[in-house]
PDB file of C-alpha atoms in Angstrom:
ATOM      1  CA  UNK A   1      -0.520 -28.097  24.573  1.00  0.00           C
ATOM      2  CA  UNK A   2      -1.920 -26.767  21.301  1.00  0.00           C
ATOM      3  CA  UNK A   3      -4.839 -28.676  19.953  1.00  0.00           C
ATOM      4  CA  UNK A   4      -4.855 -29.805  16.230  1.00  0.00           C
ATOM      5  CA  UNK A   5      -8.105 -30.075  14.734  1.00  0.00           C
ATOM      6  CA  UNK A   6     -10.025 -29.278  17.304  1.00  0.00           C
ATOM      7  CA  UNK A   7      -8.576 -31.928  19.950  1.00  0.00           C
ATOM      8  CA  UNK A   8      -7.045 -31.478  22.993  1.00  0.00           C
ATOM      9  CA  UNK A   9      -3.509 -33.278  23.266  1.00  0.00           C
ATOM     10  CA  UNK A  10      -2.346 -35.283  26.211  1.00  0.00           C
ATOM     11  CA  UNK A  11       0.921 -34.198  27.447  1.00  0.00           C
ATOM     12  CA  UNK A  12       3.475 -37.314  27.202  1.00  0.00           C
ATOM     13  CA  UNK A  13       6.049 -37.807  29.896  1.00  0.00           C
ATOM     14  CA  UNK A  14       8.988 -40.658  30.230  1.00  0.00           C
ATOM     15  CA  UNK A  15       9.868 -41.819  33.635  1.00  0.00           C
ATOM     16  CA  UNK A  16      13.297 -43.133  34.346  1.00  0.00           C
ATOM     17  CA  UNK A  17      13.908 -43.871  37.635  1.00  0.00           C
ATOM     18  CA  UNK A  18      17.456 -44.919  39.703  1.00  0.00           C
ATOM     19  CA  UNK A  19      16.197 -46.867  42.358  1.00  0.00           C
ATOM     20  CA  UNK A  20      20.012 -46.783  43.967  1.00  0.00           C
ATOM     21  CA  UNK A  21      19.895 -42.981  43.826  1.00  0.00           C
ATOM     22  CA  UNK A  22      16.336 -42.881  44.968  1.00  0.00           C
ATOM     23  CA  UNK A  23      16.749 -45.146  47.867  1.00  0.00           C
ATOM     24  CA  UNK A  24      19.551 -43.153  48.865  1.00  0.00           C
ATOM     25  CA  UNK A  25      17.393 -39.991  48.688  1.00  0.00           C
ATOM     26  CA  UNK A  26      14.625 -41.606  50.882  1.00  0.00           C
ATOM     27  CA  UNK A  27      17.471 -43.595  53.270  1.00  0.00           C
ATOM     28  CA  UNK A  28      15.288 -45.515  56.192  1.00  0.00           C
ATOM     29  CA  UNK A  29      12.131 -44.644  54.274  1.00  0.00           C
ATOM     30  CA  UNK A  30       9.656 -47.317  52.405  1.00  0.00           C
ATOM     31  CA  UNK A  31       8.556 -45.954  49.395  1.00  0.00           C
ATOM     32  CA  UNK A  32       5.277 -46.581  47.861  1.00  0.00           C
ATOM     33  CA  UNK A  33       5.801 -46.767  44.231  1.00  0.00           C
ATOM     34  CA  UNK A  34       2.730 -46.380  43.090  1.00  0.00           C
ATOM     35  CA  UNK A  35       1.794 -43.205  44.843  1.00  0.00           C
ATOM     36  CA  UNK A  36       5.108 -41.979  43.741  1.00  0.00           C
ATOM     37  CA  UNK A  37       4.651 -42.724  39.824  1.00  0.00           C
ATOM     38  CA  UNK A  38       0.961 -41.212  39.782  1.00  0.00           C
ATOM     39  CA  UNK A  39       2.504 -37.914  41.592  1.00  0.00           C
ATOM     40  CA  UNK A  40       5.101 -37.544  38.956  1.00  0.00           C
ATOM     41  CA  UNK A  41       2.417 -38.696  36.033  1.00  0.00           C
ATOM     42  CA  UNK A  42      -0.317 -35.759  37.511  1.00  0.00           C
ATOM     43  CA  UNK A  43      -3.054 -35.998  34.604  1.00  0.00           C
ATOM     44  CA  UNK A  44       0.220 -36.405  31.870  1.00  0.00           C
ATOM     45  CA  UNK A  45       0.227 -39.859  29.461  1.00  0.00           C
ATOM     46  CA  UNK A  46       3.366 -41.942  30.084  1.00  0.00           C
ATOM     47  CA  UNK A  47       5.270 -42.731  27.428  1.00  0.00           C
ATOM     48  CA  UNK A  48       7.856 -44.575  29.356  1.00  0.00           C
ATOM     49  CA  UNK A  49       8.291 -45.715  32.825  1.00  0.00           C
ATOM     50  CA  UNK A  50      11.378 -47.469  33.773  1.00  0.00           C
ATOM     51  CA  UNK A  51      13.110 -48.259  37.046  1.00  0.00           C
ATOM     52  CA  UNK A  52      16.698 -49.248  36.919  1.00  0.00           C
ATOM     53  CA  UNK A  53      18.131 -51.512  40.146  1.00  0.00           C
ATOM     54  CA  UNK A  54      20.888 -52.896  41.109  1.00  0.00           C
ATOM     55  CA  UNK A  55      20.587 -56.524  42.009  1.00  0.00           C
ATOM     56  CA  UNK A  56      22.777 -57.896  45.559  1.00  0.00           C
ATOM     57  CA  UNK A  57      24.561 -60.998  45.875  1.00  0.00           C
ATOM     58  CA  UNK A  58      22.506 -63.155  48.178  1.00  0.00           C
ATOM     59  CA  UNK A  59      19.283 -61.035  47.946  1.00  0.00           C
ATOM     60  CA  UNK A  60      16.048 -62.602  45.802  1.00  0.00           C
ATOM     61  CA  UNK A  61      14.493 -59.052  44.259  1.00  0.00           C
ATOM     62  CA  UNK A  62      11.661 -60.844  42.695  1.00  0.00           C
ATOM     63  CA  UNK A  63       8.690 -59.856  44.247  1.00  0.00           C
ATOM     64  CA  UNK A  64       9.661 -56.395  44.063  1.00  0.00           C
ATOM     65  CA  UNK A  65      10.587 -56.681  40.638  1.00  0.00           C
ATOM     66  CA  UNK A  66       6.893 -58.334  39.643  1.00  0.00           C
ATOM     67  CA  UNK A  67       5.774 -55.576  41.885  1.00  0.00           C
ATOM     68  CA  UNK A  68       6.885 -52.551  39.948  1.00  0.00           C
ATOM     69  CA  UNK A  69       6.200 -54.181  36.592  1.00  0.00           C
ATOM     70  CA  UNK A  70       2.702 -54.570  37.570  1.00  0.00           C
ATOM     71  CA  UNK A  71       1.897 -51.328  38.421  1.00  0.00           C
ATOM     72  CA  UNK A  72       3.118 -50.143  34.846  1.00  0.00           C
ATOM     73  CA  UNK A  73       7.323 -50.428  35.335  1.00  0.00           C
ATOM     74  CA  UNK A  74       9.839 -51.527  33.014  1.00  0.00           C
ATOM     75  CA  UNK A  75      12.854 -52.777  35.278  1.00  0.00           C
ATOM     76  CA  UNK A  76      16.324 -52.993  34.228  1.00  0.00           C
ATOM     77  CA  UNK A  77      18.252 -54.549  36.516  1.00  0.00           C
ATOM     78  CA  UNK A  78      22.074 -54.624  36.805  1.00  0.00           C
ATOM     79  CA  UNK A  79      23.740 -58.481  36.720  1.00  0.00           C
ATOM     80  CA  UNK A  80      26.752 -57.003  37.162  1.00  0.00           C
ATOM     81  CA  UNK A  81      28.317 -56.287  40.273  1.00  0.00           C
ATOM     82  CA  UNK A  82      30.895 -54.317  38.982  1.00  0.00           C
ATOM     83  CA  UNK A  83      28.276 -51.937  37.192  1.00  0.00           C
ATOM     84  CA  UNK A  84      27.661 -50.430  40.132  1.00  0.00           C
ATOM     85  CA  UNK A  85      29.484 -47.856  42.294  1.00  0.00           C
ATOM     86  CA  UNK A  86      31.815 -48.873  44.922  1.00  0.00           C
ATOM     87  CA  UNK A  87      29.988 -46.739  47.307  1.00  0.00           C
ATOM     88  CA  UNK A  88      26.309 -47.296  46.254  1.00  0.00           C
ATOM     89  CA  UNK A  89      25.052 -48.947  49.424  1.00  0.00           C
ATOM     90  CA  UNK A  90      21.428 -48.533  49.045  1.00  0.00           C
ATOM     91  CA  UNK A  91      19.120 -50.199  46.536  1.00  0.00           C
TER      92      UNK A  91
END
């Protein structure tokens, strides 16, 4: 980056994330978020950093949610089951 008057400027990055994509991806696999955000972050400033999940009948996603908000998420979560794919079987 090009420094203006005579600073050094911080690269900015935004981080959206599918977790339904991402989970298919790493199928069988836990996945540490926060390792995972600070490798794509490497020594940049986040803007943005947002996870988007699907939420299952039946299936309380709270903890994980309060998980990736405190380590610096946004989460957007789906309340509609028909807003996601008939064949998304991961999230």
């Amino acid at each position: 980056m090009k420094a203006q008057w005579g600073r050094k400027q911080t690269e900015k990055i935004c981080l959206f994330i599918d977790n339904n994509a991402l989970s298919a991806v790493f199928a069988g696999r836990k996945i540490n978020f926060q390792k995972f955000r600070d490798w794509l972050v490497a020594h940049r400033e986040v803007a943005v950093a947002r996870v988007y999940c699907g939420e299952l009948p039946n299936y309380d996603r709270t903890s994980f949610y309060q998980y990736l908000r405190r380590i610096g998420f946004e989460v957007v979560a789906a309340k509609n089951p028909r807003s996601r794919s008939r064949s998304a079987h991961y999230d």
